mmCIF file of N, CA and C and ligand atoms in Angstrom:
data_model
loop_
_atom_site.group_PDB
_atom_site.id
_atom_site.type_symbol
_atom_site.label_atom_id
_atom_site.label_comp_id
_atom_site.label_asym_id
_atom_site.label_seq_id
_atom_site.Cartn_x
_atom_site.Cartn_y
_atom_site.Cartn_z
ATOM 1 N N UNK J 1482 -2.160 -15.590 -31.837
ATOM 2 C CA UNK J 1482 -2.467 -14.251 -32.346
ATOM 3 C C UNK J 1482 -3.953 -14.179 -32.723
ATOM 4 N N UNK J 1483 -4.569 -13.029 -32.496
ATOM 5 C CA UNK J 1483 -5.981 -12.872 -32.822
ATOM 6 C C UNK J 1483 -6.157 -12.300 -34.229
ATOM 7 N N UNK J 1484 -7.184 -12.784 -34.907
ATOM 8 C CA UNK J 1484 -7.490 -12.315 -36.256
ATOM 9 C C UNK J 1484 -7.855 -10.830 -36.218
ATOM 10 N N UNK J 1485 -7.222 -10.006 -37.070
ATOM 11 C CA UNK J 1485 -7.548 -8.572 -37.062
ATOM 12 C C UNK J 1485 -8.948 -8.274 -37.610
ATOM 13 N N UNK J 1486 -9.530 -9.218 -38.312
ATOM 14 C CA UNK J 1486 -10.859 -8.982 -38.885
ATOM 15 C C UNK J 1486 -11.963 -9.419 -37.942
ATOM 16 N N UNK J 1487 -11.858 -10.625 -37.381
ATOM 17 C CA UNK J 1487 -12.972 -11.116 -36.561
ATOM 18 C C UNK J 1487 -12.591 -11.500 -35.141
ATOM 19 N N UNK J 1488 -11.313 -11.322 -34.772
ATOM 20 C CA UNK J 1488 -10.876 -11.524 -33.379
ATOM 21 C C UNK J 1488 -10.855 -12.979 -32.924
ATOM 22 N N UNK J 1489 -10.973 -13.921 -33.856
ATOM 23 C CA UNK J 1489 -10.833 -15.328 -33.473
ATOM 24 C C UNK J 1489 -9.332 -15.630 -33.362
ATOM 25 N N UNK J 1490 -9.012 -16.707 -32.643
ATOM 26 C CA UNK J 1490 -7.613 -17.117 -32.540
ATOM 27 C C UNK J 1490 -7.217 -17.763 -33.870
ATOM 28 N N UNK J 1491 -6.080 -17.335 -34.413
ATOM 29 C CA UNK J 1491 -5.643 -17.879 -35.701
ATOM 30 C C UNK J 1491 -4.794 -19.134 -35.502
ATOM 31 N N UNK J 1492 -4.788 -19.987 -36.515
ATOM 32 C CA UNK J 1492 -3.940 -21.173 -36.477
ATOM 33 C C UNK J 1492 -2.716 -20.919 -37.356
ATOM 34 N N UNK J 1493 -1.650 -21.679 -37.089
ATOM 35 C CA UNK J 1493 -0.440 -21.524 -37.893
ATOM 36 C C UNK J 1493 -0.455 -22.582 -38.991
ATOM 37 N N UNK J 1494 -0.289 -22.155 -40.230
ATOM 38 C CA UNK J 1494 -0.180 -23.112 -41.334
ATOM 39 C C UNK J 1494 1.235 -22.986 -41.899
ATOM 40 N N UNK J 1495 1.763 -24.115 -42.354
ATOM 41 C CA UNK J 1495 3.119 -24.091 -42.865
ATOM 42 C C UNK J 1495 3.144 -24.539 -44.315
ATOM 43 N N UNK J 1496 3.840 -23.768 -45.131
ATOM 44 C CA UNK J 1496 4.013 -24.116 -46.540
ATOM 45 C C UNK J 1496 5.466 -23.840 -46.874
ATOM 46 N N UNK J 1497 6.192 -24.874 -47.314
ATOM 47 C CA UNK J 1497 7.617 -24.693 -47.634
ATOM 48 C C UNK J 1497 8.376 -24.052 -46.485
ATOM 49 N N UNK J 1498 8.100 -24.477 -45.267
ATOM 50 C CA UNK J 1498 8.790 -23.993 -44.059
ATOM 51 C C UNK J 1498 8.485 -22.531 -43.730
ATOM 52 N N UNK J 1499 7.500 -21.971 -44.390
ATOM 53 C CA UNK J 1499 7.125 -20.599 -44.077
ATOM 54 C C UNK J 1499 5.824 -20.672 -43.282
ATOM 55 N N UNK J 1500 5.833 -20.076 -42.122
ATOM 56 C CA UNK J 1500 4.651 -20.158 -41.273
ATOM 57 C C UNK J 1500 3.782 -18.918 -41.425
ATOM 58 N N UNK J 1501 2.507 -19.179 -41.678
ATOM 59 C CA UNK J 1501 1.551 -18.093 -41.808
ATOM 60 C C UNK J 1501 0.470 -18.294 -40.759
ATOM 61 N N UNK J 1502 -0.117 -17.221 -40.313
ATOM 62 C CA UNK J 1502 -1.232 -17.329 -39.376
ATOM 63 C C UNK J 1502 -2.515 -17.228 -40.179
ATOM 64 N N UNK J 1503 -3.381 -18.189 -39.951
ATOM 65 C CA UNK J 1503 -4.591 -18.278 -40.757
ATOM 66 C C UNK J 1503 -5.813 -18.298 -39.852
ATOM 67 N N UNK J 1504 -6.816 -17.503 -40.217
ATOM 68 C CA UNK J 1504 -8.067 -17.505 -39.455
ATOM 69 C C UNK J 1504 -9.047 -18.434 -40.161
ATOM 70 N N UNK J 1505 -9.446 -19.482 -39.486
ATOM 71 C CA UNK J 1505 -10.347 -20.448 -40.120
ATOM 72 C C UNK J 1505 -11.774 -19.908 -40.132
ATOM 73 N N UNK J 1506 -12.020 -18.887 -39.363
ATOM 74 C CA UNK J 1506 -13.354 -18.321 -39.298
ATOM 75 C C UNK J 1506 -13.662 -17.430 -40.510
ATOM 76 N N UNK J 1507 -12.725 -16.536 -40.862
ATOM 77 C CA UNK J 1507 -12.964 -15.641 -42.007
ATOM 78 C C UNK J 1507 -12.042 -15.946 -43.183
ATOM 79 N N UNK J 1508 -11.150 -16.936 -43.028
ATOM 80 C CA UNK J 1508 -10.227 -17.374 -44.086
ATOM 81 C C UNK J 1508 -9.150 -16.355 -44.430
ATOM 82 N N UNK J 1509 -8.948 -15.366 -43.570
ATOM 83 C CA UNK J 1509 -7.877 -14.395 -43.798
ATOM 84 C C UNK J 1509 -6.519 -14.983 -43.423
ATOM 85 N N UNK J 1510 -5.462 -14.291 -43.842
ATOM 86 C CA UNK J 1510 -4.119 -14.772 -43.517
ATOM 87 C C UNK J 1510 -3.189 -13.617 -43.173
ATOM 88 N N UNK J 1511 -2.383 -13.848 -42.132
ATOM 89 C CA UNK J 1511 -1.399 -12.861 -41.671
ATOM 90 C C UNK J 1511 0.011 -13.363 -41.980
ATOM 91 N N UNK J 1512 0.812 -12.466 -42.543
ATOM 92 C CA UNK J 1512 2.206 -12.704 -42.879
ATOM 93 C C UNK J 1512 3.078 -11.864 -41.983
ATOM 94 N N UNK J 1513 3.954 -12.449 -41.202
ATOM 95 C CA UNK J 1513 4.928 -11.637 -40.482
ATOM 96 C C UNK J 1513 5.928 -11.097 -41.490
ATOM 97 N N UNK J 1514 6.522 -9.955 -41.180
ATOM 98 C CA UNK J 1514 7.484 -9.342 -42.091
ATOM 99 C C UNK J 1514 8.611 -10.314 -42.447
ATOM 100 N N UNK J 1515 9.135 -11.018 -41.470
ATOM 101 C CA UNK J 1515 10.235 -11.939 -41.715
ATOM 102 C C UNK J 1515 9.826 -13.087 -42.614
ATOM 103 N N UNK J 1516 8.572 -13.512 -42.506
ATOM 104 C CA UNK J 1516 8.081 -14.610 -43.329
ATOM 105 C C UNK J 1516 7.986 -14.198 -44.791
ATOM 106 N N UNK J 1517 7.618 -12.947 -45.007
ATOM 107 C CA UNK J 1517 7.530 -12.432 -46.373
ATOM 108 C C UNK J 1517 8.918 -12.462 -47.032
ATOM 109 N N UNK J 1518 9.913 -12.011 -46.290
ATOM 110 C CA UNK J 1518 11.277 -12.002 -46.836
ATOM 111 C C UNK J 1518 11.806 -13.408 -47.055
ATOM 112 N N UNK J 1519 11.509 -14.269 -46.106
ATOM 113 C CA UNK J 1519 11.939 -15.663 -46.219
ATOM 114 C C UNK J 1519 11.349 -16.293 -47.479
ATOM 115 N N UNK J 1520 10.112 -15.971 -47.727
ATOM 116 C CA UNK J 1520 9.448 -16.530 -48.894
ATOM 117 C C UNK J 1520 10.095 -16.031 -50.189
ATOM 118 N N UNK J 1521 10.391 -14.743 -50.253
ATOM 119 C CA UNK J 1521 11.038 -14.180 -51.442
ATOM 120 C C UNK J 1521 12.373 -14.880 -51.678
ATOM 121 N N UNK J 1522 13.091 -15.101 -50.586
ATOM 122 C CA UNK J 1522 14.385 -15.747 -50.679
ATOM 123 C C UNK J 1522 14.258 -17.174 -51.199
ATOM 124 N N UNK J 1523 13.299 -17.887 -50.685
ATOM 125 C CA UNK J 1523 13.091 -19.272 -51.101
ATOM 126 C C UNK J 1523 12.674 -19.367 -52.563
ATOM 127 N N UNK J 1524 12.037 -18.322 -53.041
ATOM 128 C CA UNK J 1524 11.627 -18.307 -54.438
ATOM 129 C C UNK J 1524 12.758 -17.823 -55.338
ATOM 130 N N UNK J 1525 13.903 -17.508 -54.733
ATOM 131 C CA UNK J 1525 15.028 -17.023 -55.517
ATOM 132 C C UNK J 1525 14.845 -15.583 -55.952
ATOM 133 N N UNK J 1526 14.010 -14.869 -55.241
ATOM 134 C CA UNK J 1526 13.750 -13.476 -55.608
ATOM 135 C C UNK J 1526 14.529 -12.534 -54.701
ATOM 136 N N UNK J 1527 14.698 -11.346 -55.184
ATOM 137 C CA UNK J 1527 15.325 -10.297 -54.414
ATOM 138 C C UNK J 1527 14.418 -9.971 -53.219
ATOM 139 N N UNK J 1528 15.019 -9.887 -52.052
ATOM 140 C CA UNK J 1528 14.246 -9.555 -50.850
ATOM 141 C C UNK J 1528 13.516 -8.228 -50.974
ATOM 142 N N UNK J 1529 14.100 -7.347 -51.779
ATOM 143 C CA UNK J 1529 13.490 -6.027 -51.940
ATOM 144 C C UNK J 1529 12.333 -6.035 -52.920
ATOM 145 N N UNK J 1530 12.133 -7.151 -53.620
ATOM 146 C CA UNK J 1530 11.113 -7.193 -54.671
ATOM 147 C C UNK J 1530 9.720 -6.881 -54.133
ATOM 148 N N UNK J 1531 9.456 -7.350 -52.946
ATOM 149 C CA UNK J 1531 8.140 -7.094 -52.361
ATOM 150 C C UNK J 1531 8.339 -6.913 -50.857
ATOM 151 N N UNK J 1532 9.224 -6.010 -50.508
ATOM 152 C CA UNK J 1532 9.500 -5.806 -49.092
ATOM 153 C C UNK J 1532 8.349 -5.048 -48.451
ATOM 154 N N UNK J 1533 8.288 -5.186 -47.153
ATOM 155 C CA UNK J 1533 7.248 -4.497 -46.406
ATOM 156 C C UNK J 1533 7.395 -2.985 -46.564
ATOM 157 N N UNK J 1534 8.650 -2.522 -46.619
ATOM 158 C CA UNK J 1534 8.898 -1.085 -46.766
ATOM 159 C C UNK J 1534 8.350 -0.602 -48.103
ATOM 160 N N UNK J 1535 8.513 -1.437 -49.130
ATOM 161 C CA UNK J 1535 8.029 -1.061 -50.458
ATOM 162 C C UNK J 1535 6.492 -1.005 -50.453
ATOM 163 N N UNK J 1536 5.894 -1.980 -49.836
ATOM 164 C CA UNK J 1536 4.430 -2.010 -49.781
ATOM 165 C C UNK J 1536 3.902 -0.834 -48.955
ATOM 166 N N UNK J 1537 4.607 -0.529 -47.875
ATOM 167 C CA UNK J 1537 4.178 0.573 -47.018
ATOM 168 C C UNK J 1537 4.261 1.920 -47.739
ATOM 169 N N UNK J 1538 5.106 1.987 -48.783
ATOM 170 C CA UNK J 1538 5.271 3.209 -49.569
ATOM 171 C C UNK J 1538 4.239 3.375 -50.672
ATOM 172 N N UNK J 1539 3.494 2.322 -50.968
ATOM 173 C CA UNK J 1539 2.483 2.408 -52.028
ATOM 174 C C UNK J 1539 1.391 3.384 -51.599
ATOM 175 N N UNK J 1540 0.698 3.976 -52.583
ATOM 176 C CA UNK J 1540 -0.352 4.927 -52.197
ATOM 177 C C UNK J 1540 -1.482 4.268 -51.403
ATOM 178 N N UNK J 1541 -2.089 5.034 -50.538
ATOM 179 C CA UNK J 1541 -3.230 4.545 -49.768
ATOM 180 C C UNK J 1541 -4.377 4.222 -50.710
ATOM 181 N N UNK J 1542 -5.037 3.114 -50.453
ATOM 182 C CA UNK J 1542 -6.186 2.755 -51.275
ATOM 183 C C UNK J 1542 -7.382 3.598 -50.847
ATOM 184 N N UNK J 1543 -8.167 4.014 -51.832
ATOM 185 C CA UNK J 1543 -9.407 4.715 -51.503
ATOM 186 C C UNK J 1543 -10.489 3.676 -51.366
ATOM 187 N N UNK J 1544 -10.916 3.460 -50.150
ATOM 188 C CA UNK J 1544 -11.894 2.408 -49.914
ATOM 189 C C UNK J 1544 -12.744 2.754 -48.706
ATOM 190 N N UNK J 1545 -13.936 2.239 -48.711
ATOM 191 C CA UNK J 1545 -14.832 2.460 -47.586
ATOM 192 C C UNK J 1545 -14.611 1.386 -46.522
ATOM 193 N N UNK J 1546 -13.775 0.417 -46.847
ATOM 194 C CA UNK J 1546 -13.511 -0.671 -45.914
ATOM 195 C C UNK J 1546 -12.902 -0.127 -44.628
ATOM 196 N N UNK J 1547 -13.322 -0.669 -43.523
ATOM 197 C CA UNK J 1547 -12.860 -0.209 -42.225
ATOM 198 C C UNK J 1547 -11.393 -0.559 -42.012
ATOM 199 N N UNK J 1548 -10.657 0.352 -41.383
ATOM 200 C CA UNK J 1548 -9.256 0.068 -41.079
ATOM 201 C C UNK J 1548 -9.178 -1.019 -40.018
ATOM 202 N N UNK J 1549 -8.191 -1.881 -40.180
ATOM 203 C CA UNK J 1549 -7.995 -2.965 -39.217
ATOM 204 C C UNK J 1549 -6.789 -2.651 -38.356
ATOM 205 N N UNK J 1550 -6.777 -3.258 -37.192
ATOM 206 C CA UNK J 1550 -5.631 -3.064 -36.307
ATOM 207 C C UNK J 1550 -4.657 -4.223 -36.464
ATOM 208 N N UNK J 1551 -3.381 -3.883 -36.433
ATOM 209 C CA UNK J 1551 -2.324 -4.887 -36.540
ATOM 210 C C UNK J 1551 -2.434 -5.870 -35.368
ATOM 211 N N UNK J 1552 -2.400 -7.177 -35.648
ATOM 212 C CA UNK J 1552 -2.508 -8.155 -34.558
ATOM 213 C C UNK J 1552 -1.270 -8.193 -33.670
ATOM 214 N N UNK J 1553 -0.185 -7.555 -34.113
ATOM 215 C CA UNK J 1553 1.044 -7.554 -33.319
ATOM 216 C C UNK J 1553 1.129 -6.307 -32.433
ATOM 217 N N UNK J 1554 1.001 -5.121 -33.044
ATOM 218 C CA UNK J 1554 1.207 -3.890 -32.261
ATOM 219 C C UNK J 1554 -0.094 -3.174 -31.910
ATOM 220 N N UNK J 1555 -1.205 -3.573 -32.535
ATOM 221 C CA UNK J 1555 -2.485 -2.962 -32.199
ATOM 222 C C UNK J 1555 -2.758 -1.622 -32.861
ATOM 223 N N UNK J 1556 -1.811 -1.130 -33.680
ATOM 224 C CA UNK J 1556 -2.030 0.146 -34.376
ATOM 225 C C UNK J 1556 -2.855 -0.093 -35.640
ATOM 226 N N UNK J 1557 -3.520 0.971 -36.086
ATOM 227 C CA UNK J 1557 -4.294 0.858 -37.316
ATOM 228 C C UNK J 1557 -3.363 0.618 -38.505
ATOM 229 N N UNK J 1558 -3.781 -0.281 -39.392
ATOM 230 C CA UNK J 1558 -2.967 -0.587 -40.561
ATOM 231 C C UNK J 1558 -3.427 0.235 -41.754
ATOM 232 N N UNK J 1559 -2.503 0.383 -42.707
ATOM 233 C CA UNK J 1559 -2.809 1.099 -43.928
ATOM 234 C C UNK J 1559 -3.339 0.119 -44.963
ATOM 235 N N UNK J 1560 -4.284 0.587 -45.789
ATOM 236 C CA UNK J 1560 -4.803 -0.250 -46.866
ATOM 237 C C UNK J 1560 -4.160 0.152 -48.177
ATOM 238 N N UNK J 1561 -3.735 -0.833 -48.938
ATOM 239 C CA UNK J 1561 -3.149 -0.540 -50.234
ATOM 240 C C UNK J 1561 -3.429 -1.694 -51.194
ATOM 241 N N UNK J 1562 -3.233 -1.436 -52.487
ATOM 242 C CA UNK J 1562 -3.492 -2.457 -53.497
ATOM 243 C C UNK J 1562 -2.199 -3.077 -54.001
ATOM 244 N N UNK J 1563 -2.199 -4.407 -54.186
ATOM 245 C CA UNK J 1563 -1.100 -5.043 -54.916
ATOM 246 C C UNK J 1563 -1.704 -5.964 -55.971
ATOM 247 N N UNK J 1564 -0.884 -6.364 -56.933
ATOM 248 C CA UNK J 1564 -1.362 -7.244 -57.993
ATOM 249 C C UNK J 1564 -2.158 -6.484 -59.039
ATOM 250 N N UNK J 1565 -2.589 -7.204 -60.072
ATOM 251 C CA UNK J 1565 -3.410 -6.598 -61.121
ATOM 252 C C UNK J 1565 -4.524 -7.560 -61.518
ATOM 253 N N UNK J 1566 -5.593 -6.971 -61.988
ATOM 254 C CA UNK J 1566 -6.711 -7.693 -62.618
ATOM 255 C C UNK J 1566 -7.149 -8.940 -61.871
ATOM 256 N N UNK J 1567 -7.782 -8.881 -60.786
ATOM 257 C CA UNK J 1567 -8.090 -7.655 -60.059
ATOM 258 C C UNK J 1567 -6.983 -7.328 -59.069
ATOM 259 N N UNK J 1568 -6.921 -6.065 -58.685
ATOM 260 C CA UNK J 1568 -5.998 -5.689 -57.632
ATOM 261 C C UNK J 1568 -6.521 -6.273 -56.332
ATOM 262 N N UNK J 1569 -5.600 -6.540 -55.437
ATOM 263 C CA UNK J 1569 -5.987 -7.103 -54.157
ATOM 264 C C UNK J 1569 -5.734 -6.041 -53.087
ATOM 265 N N UNK J 1570 -6.745 -5.796 -52.280
ATOM 266 C CA UNK J 1570 -6.640 -4.786 -51.232
ATOM 267 C C UNK J 1570 -6.096 -5.457 -49.977
ATOM 268 N N UNK J 1571 -4.922 -5.030 -49.559
ATOM 269 C CA UNK J 1571 -4.344 -5.641 -48.361
ATOM 270 C C UNK J 1571 -4.150 -4.594 -47.267
ATOM 271 N N UNK J 1572 -3.948 -5.074 -46.059
ATOM 272 C CA UNK J 1572 -3.670 -4.192 -44.931
ATOM 273 C C UNK J 1572 -2.209 -4.391 -44.550
ATOM 274 N N UNK J 1573 -1.502 -3.286 -44.330
ATOM 275 C CA UNK J 1573 -0.087 -3.390 -43.978
ATOM 276 C C UNK J 1573 0.191 -2.577 -42.717
ATOM 277 N N UNK J 1574 0.960 -3.172 -41.807
ATOM 278 C CA UNK J 1574 1.332 -2.469 -40.579
ATOM 279 C C UNK J 1574 2.471 -1.506 -40.896
ATOM 280 N N UNK J 1575 2.276 -0.234 -40.602
ATOM 281 C CA UNK J 1575 3.285 0.772 -40.917
ATOM 282 C C UNK J 1575 4.484 0.715 -39.967
ATOM 283 N N UNK J 1576 4.357 -0.058 -38.908
ATOM 284 C CA UNK J 1576 5.514 -0.263 -38.040
ATOM 285 C C UNK J 1576 6.339 -1.448 -38.516
ATOM 286 N N UNK J 1577 5.886 -2.086 -39.589
ATOM 287 C CA UNK J 1577 6.676 -3.161 -40.189
ATOM 288 C C UNK J 1577 6.446 -4.546 -39.609
ATOM 289 N N UNK J 1578 5.302 -4.747 -38.950
ATOM 290 C CA UNK J 1578 5.045 -6.076 -38.372
ATOM 291 C C UNK J 1578 4.636 -7.103 -39.419
ATOM 292 N N UNK J 1579 3.868 -6.674 -40.406
ATOM 293 C CA UNK J 1579 3.450 -7.647 -41.413
ATOM 294 C C UNK J 1579 2.277 -7.188 -42.254
ATOM 295 N N UNK J 1580 1.654 -8.162 -42.925
ATOM 296 C CA UNK J 1580 0.580 -7.908 -43.889
ATOM 297 C C UNK J 1580 -0.625 -8.779 -43.606
ATOM 298 N N UNK J 1581 -1.795 -8.248 -43.927
ATOM 299 C CA UNK J 1581 -3.018 -9.021 -43.747
ATOM 300 C C UNK J 1581 -3.784 -9.127 -45.069
ATOM 301 N N UNK J 1582 -4.198 -10.350 -45.404
ATOM 302 C CA UNK J 1582 -5.047 -10.587 -46.579
ATOM 303 C C UNK J 1582 -6.389 -11.103 -46.088
ATOM 304 N N UNK J 1583 -7.477 -10.495 -46.515
ATOM 305 C CA UNK J 1583 -8.806 -10.996 -46.156
ATOM 306 C C UNK J 1583 -9.096 -12.299 -46.893
ATOM 307 N N UNK J 1584 -10.016 -13.060 -46.348
ATOM 308 C CA UNK J 1584 -10.399 -14.331 -46.962
ATOM 309 C C UNK J 1584 -10.851 -14.170 -48.406
ATOM 310 N N UNK J 1585 -11.661 -13.163 -48.674
ATOM 311 C CA UNK J 1585 -12.141 -12.937 -50.031
ATOM 312 C C UNK J 1585 -11.005 -12.586 -50.979
ATOM 313 N N UNK J 1586 -9.989 -11.938 -50.417
ATOM 314 C CA UNK J 1586 -8.831 -11.559 -51.233
ATOM 315 C C UNK J 1586 -8.045 -12.796 -51.656
ATOM 316 N N UNK J 1587 -7.953 -13.765 -50.749
ATOM 317 C CA UNK J 1587 -7.248 -14.999 -51.097
ATOM 318 C C UNK J 1587 -7.972 -15.670 -52.276
ATOM 319 N N UNK J 1588 -9.297 -15.630 -52.251
ATOM 320 C CA UNK J 1588 -10.076 -16.198 -53.359
ATOM 321 C C UNK J 1588 -9.744 -15.502 -54.670
ATOM 322 N N UNK J 1589 -9.643 -14.177 -54.620
ATOM 323 C CA UNK J 1589 -9.291 -13.404 -55.828
ATOM 324 C C UNK J 1589 -7.900 -13.773 -56.315
ATOM 325 N N UNK J 1590 -6.996 -13.957 -55.354
ATOM 326 C CA UNK J 1590 -5.614 -14.288 -55.705
ATOM 327 C C UNK J 1590 -5.577 -15.633 -56.430
ATOM 328 N N UNK J 1591 -6.332 -16.588 -55.913
ATOM 329 C CA UNK J 1591 -6.342 -17.911 -56.524
ATOM 330 C C UNK J 1591 -6.838 -17.823 -57.969
ATOM 331 N N UNK J 1592 -7.887 -17.051 -58.175
ATOM 332 C CA UNK J 1592 -8.414 -16.888 -59.536
ATOM 333 C C UNK J 1592 -7.398 -16.210 -60.432
ATOM 334 N N UNK J 1593 -6.772 -15.184 -59.893
ATOM 335 C CA UNK J 1593 -5.777 -14.427 -60.629
ATOM 336 C C UNK J 1593 -4.621 -15.335 -61.062
ATOM 337 N N UNK J 1594 -4.219 -16.230 -60.161
ATOM 338 C CA UNK J 1594 -3.088 -17.104 -60.465
ATOM 339 C C UNK J 1594 -3.464 -18.148 -61.488
ATOM 340 N N UNK J 1595 -4.673 -18.631 -61.415
ATOM 341 C CA UNK J 1595 -5.122 -19.619 -62.388
ATOM 342 C C UNK J 1595 -5.061 -18.989 -63.772
ATOM 343 N N UNK J 1596 -5.455 -17.733 -63.870
ATOM 344 C CA UNK J 1596 -5.467 -17.039 -65.150
ATOM 345 C C UNK J 1596 -4.055 -16.775 -65.665
ATOM 346 N N UNK J 1597 -3.112 -16.649 -64.738
ATOM 347 C CA UNK J 1597 -1.756 -16.287 -65.139
ATOM 348 C C UNK J 1597 -0.824 -17.472 -65.316
ATOM 349 N N UNK J 1598 -1.254 -18.660 -64.901
ATOM 350 C CA UNK J 1598 -0.324 -19.785 -64.922
ATOM 351 C C UNK J 1598 0.180 -20.007 -66.342
ATOM 352 N N UNK J 1599 1.466 -20.259 -66.449
ATOM 353 C CA UNK J 1599 2.049 -20.454 -67.768
ATOM 354 C C UNK J 1599 2.634 -19.185 -68.353
ATOM 355 N N UNK J 1600 2.287 -18.048 -67.759
ATOM 356 C CA UNK J 1600 2.867 -16.796 -68.257
ATOM 357 C C UNK J 1600 3.952 -16.317 -67.300
ATOM 358 N N UNK J 1601 4.783 -15.479 -67.774
ATOM 359 C CA UNK J 1601 5.867 -14.923 -66.971
ATOM 360 C C UNK J 1601 5.273 -14.058 -65.858
ATOM 361 N N UNK J 1602 5.713 -14.310 -64.633
ATOM 362 C CA UNK J 1602 5.148 -13.539 -63.525
ATOM 363 C C UNK J 1602 6.230 -12.727 -62.818
ATOM 364 N N UNK J 1603 5.861 -11.556 -62.374
ATOM 365 C CA UNK J 1603 6.818 -10.773 -61.591
ATOM 366 C C UNK J 1603 6.745 -11.212 -60.130
ATOM 367 N N UNK J 1604 7.622 -10.634 -59.316
ATOM 368 C CA UNK J 1604 7.739 -11.060 -57.925
ATOM 369 C C UNK J 1604 6.406 -10.966 -57.180
ATOM 370 N N UNK J 1605 5.719 -9.883 -57.409
ATOM 371 C CA UNK J 1605 4.459 -9.649 -56.713
ATOM 372 C C UNK J 1605 3.464 -10.770 -57.017
ATOM 373 N N UNK J 1606 3.374 -11.100 -58.294
ATOM 374 C CA UNK J 1606 2.435 -12.146 -58.687
ATOM 375 C C UNK J 1606 2.866 -13.521 -58.206
ATOM 376 N N UNK J 1607 4.159 -13.739 -58.150
ATOM 377 C CA UNK J 1607 4.624 -15.035 -57.644
ATOM 378 C C UNK J 1607 4.272 -15.199 -56.181
ATOM 379 N N UNK J 1608 4.366 -14.116 -55.440
ATOM 380 C CA UNK J 1608 3.989 -14.172 -54.027
ATOM 381 C C UNK J 1608 2.493 -14.457 -53.903
ATOM 382 N N UNK J 1609 1.715 -13.784 -54.718
ATOM 383 C CA UNK J 1609 0.270 -13.991 -54.657
ATOM 384 C C UNK J 1609 -0.076 -15.436 -55.008
ATOM 385 N N UNK J 1610 0.652 -16.001 -55.960
ATOM 386 C CA UNK J 1610 0.379 -17.374 -56.362
ATOM 387 C C UNK J 1610 0.799 -18.370 -55.293
ATOM 388 N N UNK J 1611 1.832 -18.033 -54.580
ATOM 389 C CA UNK J 1611 2.249 -18.877 -53.467
ATOM 390 C C UNK J 1611 1.103 -18.962 -52.453
ATOM 391 N N UNK J 1612 0.518 -17.812 -52.188
ATOM 392 C CA UNK J 1612 -0.613 -17.767 -51.254
ATOM 393 C C UNK J 1612 -1.784 -18.561 -51.794
ATOM 394 N N UNK J 1613 -2.030 -18.403 -53.073
ATOM 395 C CA UNK J 1613 -3.126 -19.119 -53.705
ATOM 396 C C UNK J 1613 -2.948 -20.627 -53.563
ATOM 397 N N UNK J 1614 -1.711 -21.100 -53.765
ATOM 398 C CA UNK J 1614 -1.427 -22.533 -53.634
ATOM 399 C C UNK J 1614 -1.676 -23.009 -52.214
ATOM 400 N N UNK J 1615 -1.287 -22.193 -51.267
ATOM 401 C CA UNK J 1615 -1.426 -22.581 -49.868
ATOM 402 C C UNK J 1615 -2.886 -22.746 -49.464
ATOM 403 N N UNK J 1616 -3.743 -21.913 -50.011
ATOM 404 C CA UNK J 1616 -5.120 -21.910 -49.518
ATOM 405 C C UNK J 1616 -6.151 -22.485 -50.480
ATOM 406 N N UNK J 1617 -5.667 -22.984 -51.605
ATOM 407 C CA UNK J 1617 -6.542 -23.545 -52.631
ATOM 408 C C UNK J 1617 -7.434 -24.656 -52.090
ATOM 409 N N UNK J 1618 -6.835 -25.500 -51.246
ATOM 410 C CA UNK J 1618 -7.524 -26.694 -50.772
ATOM 411 C C UNK J 1618 -8.758 -26.376 -49.942
ATOM 412 N N UNK J 1619 -8.763 -25.199 -49.321
ATOM 413 C CA UNK J 1619 -9.873 -24.865 -48.457
ATOM 414 C C UNK J 1619 -10.931 -24.116 -49.240
ATOM 415 N N UNK J 1620 -12.129 -24.643 -49.197
ATOM 416 C CA UNK J 1620 -13.213 -24.087 -49.996
ATOM 417 C C UNK J 1620 -13.416 -22.645 -49.703
HETATM 418 ZN ZN1 ZN A 2631 -10.979 -13.943 -38.919
HETATM 419 ZN ZN1 ZN A 2632 1.993 -3.664 -36.167
#
């Protein structure tokens, strides 16, 4: 699969049997819809806690950032915010293919999780922390 941000070929990384596509060039990561649900399940969370449909229903983010095309269907993705302090701007395919996190966003997620460790986290934050754990090792 090609990176929606820089068009490089992405590599597959595996964490807890969940496969994510990762661009080593821009450090972004793509989540297939099924992988997101699988992850929620493995964490013992309700599949609906952070479903793609729920994310697709969130309000559009107001941003000057350019819209990206879904690496699966090629359609323009919607931008929306998840998480808090700071919110993370993600791209979501409205046809339900998956989600895209930019490399800089993963960095924000890691910081956010470090700040939250030890406190009670909701499903959204647990997902973000899972991502943070996966990509922490890479500078
Ligand atoms: Zn890239
Ligand atoms: Zn798509």
